[in-house]
Amino acid sequence: ARNMQEQQQKDGVDPQVAVDQAENELRLSQAEFDRQAEITKLLMEGLSQSRTNHLRHLKAFVSSQAEYYAQTHMVMQELSRDLDSGPSLGSGPVSQNLPNQPNGSL
């Protein structure tokens, strides 16, 4: 108590007023901290949802790509079989090897 009285006399400030100001600043700081913590929490939840959505779309994309390339692989295998079993190139006139071409036009 004597130290606080000496401090009051030295600074000319009432210690109770200083304590009240410090407590008020503490309450304001705590309220701002709590507000920022809530904002951060909401942003982090948003990041989690964004990540979940991103992964879902990425999996759908990869699945679509795999299906597309599987289909193109089958088409290319069929084309290869058709080319292997069909007439060899150069075995006749070009117009005979081209489908649906009018005679004399290339």
PDB file of N, CA and C in Angstrom:
ATOM      1  N   ALA A   1       0.824  -1.182   0.000  1.00  0.00           N
ATOM      2  CA  ALA A   1       0.000   0.000   0.000  1.00  0.00           C
ATOM      3  C   ALA A   1       0.873   1.253   0.000  1.00  0.00           C
ATOM      4  N   ARG A   2       1.934   1.213   0.799  1.00  0.00           N
ATOM      5  CA  ARG A   2       2.812   2.372   0.880  1.00  0.00           C
ATOM      6  C   ARG A   2       3.473   2.613  -0.481  1.00  0.00           C
ATOM      7  N   ASN A   3       3.839   1.522  -1.174  1.00  0.00           N
ATOM      8  CA  ASN A   3       4.465   1.635  -2.487  1.00  0.00           C
ATOM      9  C   ASN A   3       3.520   2.314  -3.471  1.00  0.00           C
ATOM     10  N   MET A   4       2.210   1.977  -3.435  1.00  0.00           N
ATOM     11  CA  MET A   4       1.237   2.576  -4.331  1.00  0.00           C
ATOM     12  C   MET A   4       1.060   4.059  -4.015  1.00  0.00           C
ATOM     13  N   GLN A   5       1.075   4.400  -2.720  1.00  0.00           N
ATOM     14  CA  GLN A   5       0.944   5.808  -2.345  1.00  0.00           C
ATOM     15  C   GLN A   5       2.153   6.592  -2.830  1.00  0.00           C
ATOM     16  N   GLU A   6       3.324   5.987  -2.691  1.00  0.00           N
ATOM     17  CA  GLU A   6       4.538   6.654  -3.152  1.00  0.00           C
ATOM     18  C   GLU A   6       4.497   6.832  -4.666  1.00  0.00           C
ATOM     19  N   GLN A   7       3.992   5.806  -5.381  1.00  0.00           N
ATOM     20  CA  GLN A   7       3.878   5.875  -6.835  1.00  0.00           C
ATOM     21  C   GLN A   7       2.899   6.984  -7.234  1.00  0.00           C
ATOM     22  N   GLN A   8       1.781   7.095  -6.489  1.00  0.00           N
ATOM     23  CA  GLN A   8       0.782   8.136  -6.756  1.00  0.00           C
ATOM     24  C   GLN A   8       1.404   9.514  -6.595  1.00  0.00           C
ATOM     25  N   GLN A   9       2.143   9.680  -5.542  1.00  0.00           N
ATOM     26  CA  GLN A   9       2.771  10.968  -5.300  1.00  0.00           C
ATOM     27  C   GLN A   9       3.816  11.247  -6.372  1.00  0.00           C
ATOM     28  N   LYS A  10       4.527  10.224  -6.785  1.00  0.00           N
ATOM     29  CA  LYS A  10       5.597  10.395  -7.759  1.00  0.00           C
ATOM     30  C   LYS A  10       5.022  10.737  -9.130  1.00  0.00           C
ATOM     31  N   ASP A  11       3.989   9.997  -9.604  1.00  0.00           N
ATOM     32  CA  ASP A  11       3.423  10.184 -10.942  1.00  0.00           C
ATOM     33  C   ASP A  11       2.246  11.145 -10.954  1.00  0.00           C
ATOM     34  N   GLY A  12       1.596  11.358  -9.840  1.00  0.00           N
ATOM     35  CA  GLY A  12       0.420  12.195  -9.785  1.00  0.00           C
ATOM     36  C   GLY A  12      -0.810  11.496 -10.334  1.00  0.00           C
ATOM     37  N   VAL A  13      -0.792  10.151 -10.392  1.00  0.00           N
ATOM     38  CA  VAL A  13      -1.914   9.369 -10.917  1.00  0.00           C
ATOM     39  C   VAL A  13      -2.445   8.494  -9.804  1.00  0.00           C
ATOM     40  N   ASP A  14      -3.770   8.474  -9.670  1.00  0.00           N
ATOM     41  CA  ASP A  14      -4.411   7.628  -8.661  1.00  0.00           C
ATOM     42  C   ASP A  14      -4.247   6.174  -9.080  1.00  0.00           C
ATOM     43  N   PRO A  15      -3.676   5.338  -8.221  1.00  0.00           N
ATOM     44  CA  PRO A  15      -3.463   3.935  -8.588  1.00  0.00           C
ATOM     45  C   PRO A  15      -4.764   3.210  -8.941  1.00  0.00           C
ATOM     46  N   GLN A  16      -5.854   3.544  -8.294  1.00  0.00           N
ATOM     47  CA  GLN A  16      -7.128   2.876  -8.585  1.00  0.00           C
ATOM     48  C   GLN A  16      -7.583   3.201 -10.007  1.00  0.00           C
ATOM     49  N   VAL A  17      -7.354   4.446 -10.411  1.00  0.00           N
ATOM     50  CA  VAL A  17      -7.714   4.852 -11.779  1.00  0.00           C
ATOM     51  C   VAL A  17      -6.857   4.074 -12.785  1.00  0.00           C
ATOM     52  N   ALA A  18      -5.575   3.931 -12.480  1.00  0.00           N
ATOM     53  CA  ALA A  18      -4.671   3.191 -13.366  1.00  0.00           C
ATOM     54  C   ALA A  18      -5.096   1.730 -13.465  1.00  0.00           C
ATOM     55  N   VAL A  19      -5.485   1.132 -12.337  1.00  0.00           N
ATOM     56  CA  VAL A  19      -5.944  -0.261 -12.335  1.00  0.00           C
ATOM     57  C   VAL A  19      -7.235  -0.381 -13.136  1.00  0.00           C
ATOM     58  N   ASP A  20      -8.145   0.555 -12.945  1.00  0.00           N
ATOM     59  CA  ASP A  20      -9.406   0.527 -13.692  1.00  0.00           C
ATOM     60  C   ASP A  20      -9.155   0.657 -15.200  1.00  0.00           C
ATOM     61  N   GLN A  21      -8.240   1.542 -15.571  1.00  0.00           N
ATOM     62  CA  GLN A  21      -7.908   1.694 -16.990  1.00  0.00           C
ATOM     63  C   GLN A  21      -7.291   0.412 -17.549  1.00  0.00           C
ATOM     64  N   ALA A  22      -6.400  -0.190 -16.780  1.00  0.00           N
ATOM     65  CA  ALA A  22      -5.752  -1.424 -17.224  1.00  0.00           C
ATOM     66  C   ALA A  22      -6.775  -2.543 -17.372  1.00  0.00           C
ATOM     67  N   GLU A  23      -7.714  -2.645 -16.424  1.00  0.00           N
ATOM     68  CA  GLU A  23      -8.756  -3.674 -16.516  1.00  0.00           C
ATOM     69  C   GLU A  23      -9.654  -3.431 -17.727  1.00  0.00           C
ATOM     70  N   ASN A  24      -9.975  -2.177 -17.993  1.00  0.00           N
ATOM     71  CA  ASN A  24     -10.793  -1.838 -19.156  1.00  0.00           C
ATOM     72  C   ASN A  24     -10.065  -2.206 -20.452  1.00  0.00           C
ATOM     73  N   GLU A  25      -8.782  -1.852 -20.527  1.00  0.00           N
ATOM     74  CA  GLU A  25      -7.985  -2.215 -21.703  1.00  0.00           C
ATOM     75  C   GLU A  25      -7.900  -3.731 -21.856  1.00  0.00           C
ATOM     76  N   LEU A  26      -7.784  -4.433 -20.728  1.00  0.00           N
ATOM     77  CA  LEU A  26      -7.742  -5.897 -20.763  1.00  0.00           C
ATOM     78  C   LEU A  26      -9.054  -6.457 -21.308  1.00  0.00           C
ATOM     79  N   ARG A  27     -10.180  -5.943 -20.846  1.00  0.00           N
ATOM     80  CA  ARG A  27     -11.493  -6.402 -21.346  1.00  0.00           C
ATOM     81  C   ARG A  27     -11.625  -6.148 -22.845  1.00  0.00           C
ATOM     82  N   LEU A  28     -11.210  -4.952 -23.279  1.00  0.00           N
ATOM     83  CA  LEU A  28     -11.288  -4.624 -24.705  1.00  0.00           C
ATOM     84  C   LEU A  28     -10.378  -5.542 -25.533  1.00  0.00           C
ATOM     85  N   SER A  29      -9.183  -5.759 -25.026  1.00  0.00           N
ATOM     86  CA  SER A  29      -8.244  -6.635 -25.731  1.00  0.00           C
ATOM     87  C   SER A  29      -8.767  -8.069 -25.788  1.00  0.00           C
ATOM     88  N   GLN A  30      -9.344  -8.540 -24.681  1.00  0.00           N
ATOM     89  CA  GLN A  30      -9.894  -9.888 -24.646  1.00  0.00           C
ATOM     90  C   GLN A  30     -11.058 -10.017 -25.627  1.00  0.00           C
ATOM     91  N   ALA A  31     -11.921  -8.998 -25.686  1.00  0.00           N
ATOM     92  CA  ALA A  31     -13.057  -9.013 -26.614  1.00  0.00           C
ATOM     93  C   ALA A  31     -12.555  -9.043 -28.064  1.00  0.00           C
ATOM     94  N   GLU A  32     -11.537  -8.255 -28.374  1.00  0.00           N
ATOM     95  CA  GLU A  32     -10.969  -8.252 -29.732  1.00  0.00           C
ATOM     96  C   GLU A  32     -10.322  -9.599 -30.044  1.00  0.00           C
ATOM     97  N   PHE A  33      -9.622 -10.158 -29.072  1.00  0.00           N
ATOM     98  CA  PHE A  33      -9.015 -11.475 -29.260  1.00  0.00           C
ATOM     99  C   PHE A  33     -10.087 -12.522 -29.530  1.00  0.00           C
ATOM    100  N   ASP A  34     -11.139 -12.519 -28.738  1.00  0.00           N
ATOM    101  CA  ASP A  34     -12.233 -13.485 -28.921  1.00  0.00           C
ATOM    102  C   ASP A  34     -12.874 -13.331 -30.299  1.00  0.00           C
ATOM    103  N   ARG A  35     -13.054 -12.079 -30.740  1.00  0.00           N
ATOM    104  CA  ARG A  35     -13.635 -11.826 -32.061  1.00  0.00           C
ATOM    105  C   ARG A  35     -12.726 -12.382 -33.164  1.00  0.00           C
ATOM    106  N   GLN A  36     -11.442 -12.109 -33.056  1.00  0.00           N
ATOM    107  CA  GLN A  36     -10.484 -12.603 -34.046  1.00  0.00           C
ATOM    108  C   GLN A  36     -10.396 -14.139 -34.019  1.00  0.00           C
ATOM    109  N   ALA A  37     -10.469 -14.718 -32.833  1.00  0.00           N
ATOM    110  CA  ALA A  37     -10.432 -16.182 -32.724  1.00  0.00           C
ATOM    111  C   ALA A  37     -11.646 -16.799 -33.415  1.00  0.00           C
ATOM    112  N   GLU A  38     -12.816 -16.192 -33.258  1.00  0.00           N
ATOM    113  CA  GLU A  38     -14.037 -16.689 -33.905  1.00  0.00           C
ATOM    114  C   GLU A  38     -13.932 -16.566 -35.421  1.00  0.00           C
ATOM    115  N   ILE A  39     -13.423 -15.434 -35.896  1.00  0.00           N
ATOM    116  CA  ILE A  39     -13.233 -15.248 -37.338  1.00  0.00           C
ATOM    117  C   ILE A  39     -12.273 -16.299 -37.879  1.00  0.00           C
ATOM    118  N   THR A  40     -11.181 -16.521 -37.175  1.00  0.00           N
ATOM    119  CA  THR A  40     -10.198 -17.515 -37.599  1.00  0.00           C
ATOM    120  C   THR A  40     -10.811 -18.909 -37.631  1.00  0.00           C
ATOM    121  N   LYS A  41     -11.606 -19.235 -36.625  1.00  0.00           N
ATOM    122  CA  LYS A  41     -12.274 -20.535 -36.571  1.00  0.00           C
ATOM    123  C   LYS A  41     -13.184 -20.719 -37.778  1.00  0.00           C
ATOM    124  N   LEU A  42     -13.972 -19.695 -38.104  1.00  0.00           N
ATOM    125  CA  LEU A  42     -14.870 -19.774 -39.256  1.00  0.00           C
ATOM    126  C   LEU A  42     -14.091 -19.924 -40.563  1.00  0.00           C
ATOM    127  N   LEU A  43     -12.993 -19.191 -40.684  1.00  0.00           N
ATOM    128  CA  LEU A  43     -12.169 -19.313 -41.890  1.00  0.00           C
ATOM    129  C   LEU A  43     -11.562 -20.706 -42.012  1.00  0.00           C
ATOM    130  N   MET A  44     -11.119 -21.260 -40.905  1.00  0.00           N
ATOM    131  CA  MET A  44     -10.540 -22.605 -40.925  1.00  0.00           C
ATOM    132  C   MET A  44     -11.591 -23.644 -41.304  1.00  0.00           C
ATOM    133  N   GLU A  45     -12.818 -23.478 -40.814  1.00  0.00           N
ATOM    134  CA  GLU A  45     -13.899 -24.389 -41.199  1.00  0.00           C
ATOM    135  C   GLU A  45     -14.175 -24.267 -42.699  1.00  0.00           C
ATOM    136  N   GLY A  46     -14.103 -23.043 -43.217  1.00  0.00           N
ATOM    137  CA  GLY A  46     -14.281 -22.829 -44.650  1.00  0.00           C
ATOM    138  C   GLY A  46     -13.195 -23.508 -45.457  1.00  0.00           C
ATOM    139  N   LEU A  47     -11.965 -23.467 -44.956  1.00  0.00           N
ATOM    140  CA  LEU A  47     -10.864 -24.149 -45.644  1.00  0.00           C
ATOM    141  C   LEU A  47     -11.098 -25.654 -45.685  1.00  0.00           C
ATOM    142  N   SER A  48     -11.594 -26.196 -44.597  1.00  0.00           N
ATOM    143  CA  SER A  48     -11.878 -27.627 -44.556  1.00  0.00           C
ATOM    144  C   SER A  48     -12.934 -27.994 -45.588  1.00  0.00           C
ATOM    145  N   GLN A  49     -13.982 -27.185 -45.682  1.00  0.00           N
ATOM    146  CA  GLN A  49     -15.044 -27.437 -46.658  1.00  0.00           C
ATOM    147  C   GLN A  49     -14.514 -27.277 -48.079  1.00  0.00           C
ATOM    148  N   SER A  50     -13.675 -26.275 -48.302  1.00  0.00           N
ATOM    149  CA  SER A  50     -13.078 -26.075 -49.622  1.00  0.00           C
ATOM    150  C   SER A  50     -12.215 -27.266 -50.012  1.00  0.00           C
ATOM    151  N   ARG A  51     -11.447 -27.768 -49.085  1.00  0.00           N
ATOM    152  CA  ARG A  51     -10.586 -28.928 -49.351  1.00  0.00           C
ATOM    153  C   ARG A  51     -11.445 -30.134 -49.705  1.00  0.00           C
ATOM    154  N   THR A  52     -12.530 -30.341 -48.956  1.00  0.00           N
ATOM    155  CA  THR A  52     -13.425 -31.469 -49.228  1.00  0.00           C
ATOM    156  C   THR A  52     -14.017 -31.349 -50.628  1.00  0.00           C
ATOM    157  N   ASN A  53     -14.484 -30.160 -50.982  1.00  0.00           N
ATOM    158  CA  ASN A  53     -15.043 -29.946 -52.317  1.00  0.00           C
ATOM    159  C   ASN A  53     -13.991 -30.138 -53.400  1.00  0.00           C
ATOM    160  N   HIS A  54     -12.793 -29.620 -53.167  1.00  0.00           N
ATOM    161  CA  HIS A  54     -11.708 -29.765 -54.134  1.00  0.00           C
ATOM    162  C   HIS A  54     -11.388 -31.239 -54.376  1.00  0.00           C
ATOM    163  N   LEU A  55     -11.281 -32.002 -53.319  1.00  0.00           N
ATOM    164  CA  LEU A  55     -10.985 -33.430 -53.467  1.00  0.00           C
ATOM    165  C   LEU A  55     -12.100 -34.164 -54.198  1.00  0.00           C
ATOM    166  N   ARG A  56     -13.348 -33.808 -53.913  1.00  0.00           N
ATOM    167  CA  ARG A  56     -14.481 -34.446 -54.585  1.00  0.00           C
ATOM    168  C   ARG A  56     -14.423 -34.179 -56.090  1.00  0.00           C
ATOM    169  N   HIS A  57     -14.171 -32.922 -56.460  1.00  0.00           N
ATOM    170  CA  HIS A  57     -14.094 -32.571 -57.875  1.00  0.00           C
ATOM    171  C   HIS A  57     -12.860 -33.192 -58.544  1.00  0.00           C
ATOM    172  N   LEU A  58     -11.764 -33.254 -57.821  1.00  0.00           N
ATOM    173  CA  LEU A  58     -10.554 -33.867 -58.367  1.00  0.00           C
ATOM    174  C   LEU A  58     -10.769 -35.357 -58.629  1.00  0.00           C
ATOM    175  N   LYS A  59     -11.426 -36.043 -57.701  1.00  0.00           N
ATOM    176  CA  LYS A  59     -11.722 -37.467 -57.902  1.00  0.00           C
ATOM    177  C   LYS A  59     -12.640 -37.663 -59.095  1.00  0.00           C
ATOM    178  N   ALA A  60     -13.648 -36.810 -59.266  1.00  0.00           N
ATOM    179  CA  ALA A  60     -14.548 -36.909 -60.415  1.00  0.00           C
ATOM    180  C   ALA A  60     -13.784 -36.680 -61.718  1.00  0.00           C
ATOM    181  N   PHE A  61     -12.874 -35.718 -61.717  1.00  0.00           N
ATOM    182  CA  PHE A  61     -12.067 -35.441 -62.901  1.00  0.00           C
ATOM    183  C   PHE A  61     -11.197 -36.640 -63.260  1.00  0.00           C
ATOM    184  N   VAL A  62     -10.515 -37.189 -62.275  1.00  0.00           N
ATOM    185  CA  VAL A  62      -9.642 -38.338 -62.521  1.00  0.00           C
ATOM    186  C   VAL A  62     -10.453 -39.526 -63.030  1.00  0.00           C
ATOM    187  N   SER A  63     -11.612 -39.747 -62.456  1.00  0.00           N
ATOM    188  CA  SER A  63     -12.479 -40.831 -62.898  1.00  0.00           C
ATOM    189  C   SER A  63     -12.918 -40.624 -64.352  1.00  0.00           C
ATOM    190  N   SER A  64     -13.290 -39.408 -64.688  1.00  0.00           N
ATOM    191  CA  SER A  64     -13.692 -39.100 -66.062  1.00  0.00           C
ATOM    192  C   SER A  64     -12.534 -39.287 -67.031  1.00  0.00           C
ATOM    193  N   GLN A  65     -11.369 -38.846 -66.641  1.00  0.00           N
ATOM    194  CA  GLN A  65     -10.192 -39.023 -67.494  1.00  0.00           C
ATOM    195  C   GLN A  65      -9.884 -40.496 -67.701  1.00  0.00           C
ATOM    196  N   ALA A  66      -9.955 -41.278 -66.641  1.00  0.00           N
ATOM    197  CA  ALA A  66      -9.682 -42.717 -66.752  1.00  0.00           C
ATOM    198  C   ALA A  66     -10.690 -43.377 -67.687  1.00  0.00           C
ATOM    199  N   GLU A  67     -11.953 -43.014 -67.558  1.00  0.00           N
ATOM    200  CA  GLU A  67     -12.985 -43.573 -68.433  1.00  0.00           C
ATOM    201  C   GLU A  67     -12.747 -43.169 -69.884  1.00  0.00           C
ATOM    202  N   TYR A  68     -12.417 -41.906 -70.106  1.00  0.00           N
ATOM    203  CA  TYR A  68     -12.155 -41.419 -71.459  1.00  0.00           C
ATOM    204  C   TYR A  68     -10.999 -42.193 -72.096  1.00  0.00           C
ATOM    205  N   TYR A  69      -9.903 -42.323 -71.384  1.00  0.00           N
ATOM    206  CA  TYR A  69      -8.747 -43.002 -71.956  1.00  0.00           C
ATOM    207  C   TYR A  69      -8.993 -44.500 -72.117  1.00  0.00           C
ATOM    208  N   ALA A  70      -9.798 -45.093 -71.263  1.00  0.00           N
ATOM    209  CA  ALA A  70     -10.161 -46.497 -71.442  1.00  0.00           C
ATOM    210  C   ALA A  70     -10.966 -46.665 -72.731  1.00  0.00           C
ATOM    211  N   GLN A  71     -11.897 -45.738 -72.975  1.00  0.00           N
ATOM    212  CA  GLN A  71     -12.695 -45.803 -74.201  1.00  0.00           C
ATOM    213  C   GLN A  71     -11.826 -45.571 -75.436  1.00  0.00           C
ATOM    214  N   THR A  72     -10.926 -44.603 -75.375  1.00  0.00           N
ATOM    215  CA  THR A  72     -10.064 -44.359 -76.532  1.00  0.00           C
ATOM    216  C   THR A  72      -9.136 -45.534 -76.771  1.00  0.00           C
ATOM    217  N   HIS A  73      -8.710 -46.192 -75.710  1.00  0.00           N
ATOM    218  CA  HIS A  73      -7.865 -47.378 -75.854  1.00  0.00           C
ATOM    219  C   HIS A  73      -8.637 -48.479 -76.592  1.00  0.00           C
ATOM    220  N   MET A  74      -9.898 -48.672 -76.226  1.00  0.00           N
ATOM    221  CA  MET A  74     -10.711 -49.695 -76.897  1.00  0.00           C
ATOM    222  C   MET A  74     -10.909 -49.337 -78.369  1.00  0.00           C
ATOM    223  N   VAL A  75     -11.151 -48.078 -78.666  1.00  0.00           N
ATOM    224  CA  VAL A  75     -11.329 -47.656 -80.060  1.00  0.00           C
ATOM    225  C   VAL A  75     -10.052 -47.901 -80.854  1.00  0.00           C
ATOM    226  N   MET A  76      -8.922 -47.566 -80.263  1.00  0.00           N
ATOM    227  CA  MET A  76      -7.652 -47.775 -80.962  1.00  0.00           C
ATOM    228  C   MET A  76      -7.356 -49.265 -81.170  1.00  0.00           C
ATOM    229  N   GLN A  77      -7.713 -50.106 -80.200  1.00  0.00           N
ATOM    230  CA  GLN A  77      -7.523 -51.547 -80.384  1.00  0.00           C
ATOM    231  C   GLN A  77      -8.415 -52.061 -81.510  1.00  0.00           C
ATOM    232  N   GLU A  78      -9.656 -51.588 -81.543  1.00  0.00           N
ATOM    233  CA  GLU A  78     -10.574 -51.996 -82.615  1.00  0.00           C
ATOM    234  C   GLU A  78     -10.044 -51.525 -83.967  1.00  0.00           C
ATOM    235  N   LEU A  79      -9.544 -50.307 -84.041  1.00  0.00           N
ATOM    236  CA  LEU A  79      -8.977 -49.793 -85.271  1.00  0.00           C
ATOM    237  C   LEU A  79      -7.772 -50.624 -85.691  1.00  0.00           C
ATOM    238  N   SER A  80      -6.954 -50.983 -84.734  1.00  0.00           N
ATOM    239  CA  SER A  80      -5.781 -51.816 -85.038  1.00  0.00           C
ATOM    240  C   SER A  80      -6.202 -53.171 -85.589  1.00  0.00           C
ATOM    241  N   ARG A  81      -7.230 -53.786 -84.982  1.00  0.00           N
ATOM    242  CA  ARG A  81      -7.726 -55.080 -85.491  1.00  0.00           C
ATOM    243  C   ARG A  81      -8.296 -54.921 -86.900  1.00  0.00           C
ATOM    244  N   ASP A  82      -9.055 -53.837 -87.107  1.00  0.00           N
ATOM    245  CA  ASP A  82      -9.623 -53.593 -88.434  1.00  0.00           C
ATOM    246  C   ASP A  82      -8.523 -53.413 -89.467  1.00  0.00           C
ATOM    247  N   LEU A  83      -7.485 -52.691 -89.113  1.00  0.00           N
ATOM    248  CA  LEU A  83      -6.381 -52.479 -90.051  1.00  0.00           C
ATOM    249  C   LEU A  83      -5.627 -53.777 -90.319  1.00  0.00           C
ATOM    250  N   ASP A  84      -5.484 -54.619 -89.292  1.00  0.00           N
ATOM    251  CA  ASP A  84      -4.791 -55.897 -89.462  1.00  0.00           C
ATOM    252  C   ASP A  84      -5.596 -56.867 -90.323  1.00  0.00           C
ATOM    253  N   SER A  85      -6.896 -56.843 -90.218  1.00  0.00           N
ATOM    254  CA  SER A  85      -7.722 -57.812 -90.941  1.00  0.00           C
ATOM    255  C   SER A  85      -8.202 -57.291 -92.289  1.00  0.00           C
ATOM    256  N   GLY A  86      -8.133 -56.003 -92.535  1.00  0.00           N
ATOM    257  CA  GLY A  86      -8.627 -55.425 -93.778  1.00  0.00           C
ATOM    258  C   GLY A  86      -7.606 -55.545 -94.891  1.00  0.00           C
ATOM    259  N   PRO A  87      -7.974 -55.057 -96.081  1.00  0.00           N
ATOM    260  CA  PRO A  87      -7.042 -55.111 -97.201  1.00  0.00           C
ATOM    261  C   PRO A  87      -5.806 -54.268 -96.892  1.00  0.00           C
ATOM    262  N   SER A  88      -4.692 -54.721 -97.346  1.00  0.00           N
ATOM    263  CA  SER A  88      -3.458 -53.986 -97.060  1.00  0.00           C
ATOM    264  C   SER A  88      -3.419 -52.732 -97.908  1.00  0.00           C
ATOM    265  N   LEU A  89      -2.774 -51.736 -97.406  1.00  0.00           N
ATOM    266  CA  LEU A  89      -2.670 -50.470 -98.116  1.00  0.00           C
ATOM    267  C   LEU A  89      -1.855 -50.681 -99.377  1.00  0.00           C
ATOM    268  N   GLY A  90      -2.283 -50.041-100.443  1.00  0.00           N
ATOM    269  CA  GLY A  90      -1.552 -50.132-101.701  1.00  0.00           C
ATOM    270  C   GLY A  90      -1.900 -51.368-102.502  1.00  0.00           C
ATOM    271  N   SER A  91      -2.877 -52.161-102.088  1.00  0.00           N
ATOM    272  CA  SER A  91      -3.206 -53.384-102.813  1.00  0.00           C
ATOM    273  C   SER A  91      -4.126 -53.120-103.990  1.00  0.00           C
ATOM    274  N   GLY A  92      -4.686 -51.930-104.052  1.00  0.00           N
ATOM    275  CA  GLY A  92      -5.562 -51.603-105.162  1.00  0.00           C
ATOM    276  C   GLY A  92      -5.607 -50.113-105.348  1.00  0.00           C
ATOM    277  N   PRO A  93      -6.487 -49.665-106.263  1.00  0.00           N
ATOM    278  CA  PRO A  93      -6.606 -48.220-106.457  1.00  0.00           C
ATOM    279  C   PRO A  93      -7.048 -47.539-105.168  1.00  0.00           C
ATOM    280  N   VAL A  94      -6.604 -46.320-104.980  1.00  0.00           N
ATOM    281  CA  VAL A  94      -6.885 -45.573-103.760  1.00  0.00           C
ATOM    282  C   VAL A  94      -8.389 -45.431-103.561  1.00  0.00           C
ATOM    283  N   SER A  95      -9.132 -45.212-104.632  1.00  0.00           N
ATOM    284  CA  SER A  95     -10.561 -44.998-104.489  1.00  0.00           C
ATOM    285  C   SER A  95     -11.263 -46.233-103.943  1.00  0.00           C
ATOM    286  N   GLN A  96     -10.709 -47.411-104.124  1.00  0.00           N
ATOM    287  CA  GLN A  96     -11.314 -48.628-103.580  1.00  0.00           C
ATOM    288  C   GLN A  96     -11.132 -48.712-102.060  1.00  0.00           C
ATOM    289  N   ASN A  97     -10.085 -48.130-101.562  1.00  0.00           N
ATOM    290  CA  ASN A  97      -9.809 -48.196-100.125  1.00  0.00           C
ATOM    291  C   ASN A  97     -10.497 -47.090 -99.335  1.00  0.00           C
ATOM    292  N   LEU A  98     -11.014 -46.074-100.008  1.00  0.00           N
ATOM    293  CA  LEU A  98     -11.667 -44.973 -99.321  1.00  0.00           C
ATOM    294  C   LEU A  98     -13.169 -45.194 -99.312  1.00  0.00           C
ATOM    295  N   PRO A  99     -13.829 -45.136 -98.165  1.00  0.00           N
ATOM    296  CA  PRO A  99     -15.269 -45.352 -98.116  1.00  0.00           C
ATOM    297  C   PRO A  99     -16.047 -44.142 -98.630  1.00  0.00           C
ATOM    298  N   ASN A 100     -17.178 -44.409 -99.301  1.00  0.00           N
ATOM    299  CA  ASN A 100     -18.153 -43.391 -99.708  1.00  0.00           C
ATOM    300  C   ASN A 100     -17.545 -42.264-100.523  1.00  0.00           C
ATOM    301  N   GLN A 101     -16.598 -42.556-101.380  1.00  0.00           N
ATOM    302  CA  GLN A 101     -16.012 -41.538-102.250  1.00  0.00           C
ATOM    303  C   GLN A 101     -16.561 -41.730-103.658  1.00  0.00           C
ATOM    304  N   PRO A 102     -17.089 -40.670-104.267  1.00  0.00           N
ATOM    305  CA  PRO A 102     -17.520 -40.788-105.665  1.00  0.00           C
ATOM    306  C   PRO A 102     -16.319 -41.103-106.536  1.00  0.00           C
ATOM    307  N   ASN A 103     -16.535 -41.840-107.621  1.00  0.00           N
ATOM    308  CA  ASN A 103     -15.448 -42.212-108.520  1.00  0.00           C
ATOM    309  C   ASN A 103     -14.773 -40.993-109.082  1.00  0.00           C
ATOM    310  N   GLY A 104     -13.461 -41.031-109.091  1.00  0.00           N
ATOM    311  CA  GLY A 104     -12.670 -39.968-109.681  1.00  0.00           C
ATOM    312  C   GLY A 104     -12.434 -38.768-108.783  1.00  0.00           C
ATOM    313  N   SER A 105     -12.996 -38.720-107.572  1.00  0.00           N
ATOM    314  CA  SER A 105     -12.743 -37.547-106.706  1.00  0.00           C
ATOM    315  C   SER A 105     -12.003 -37.981-105.453  1.00  0.00           C
ATOM    316  N   LEU A 106     -10.976 -37.199-105.146  1.00  0.00           N
ATOM    317  CA  LEU A 106     -10.178 -37.483-103.951  1.00  0.00           C
ATOM    318  C   LEU A 106     -10.123 -36.295-103.065  1.00  0.00           C
TER     319      LEU A 106
END
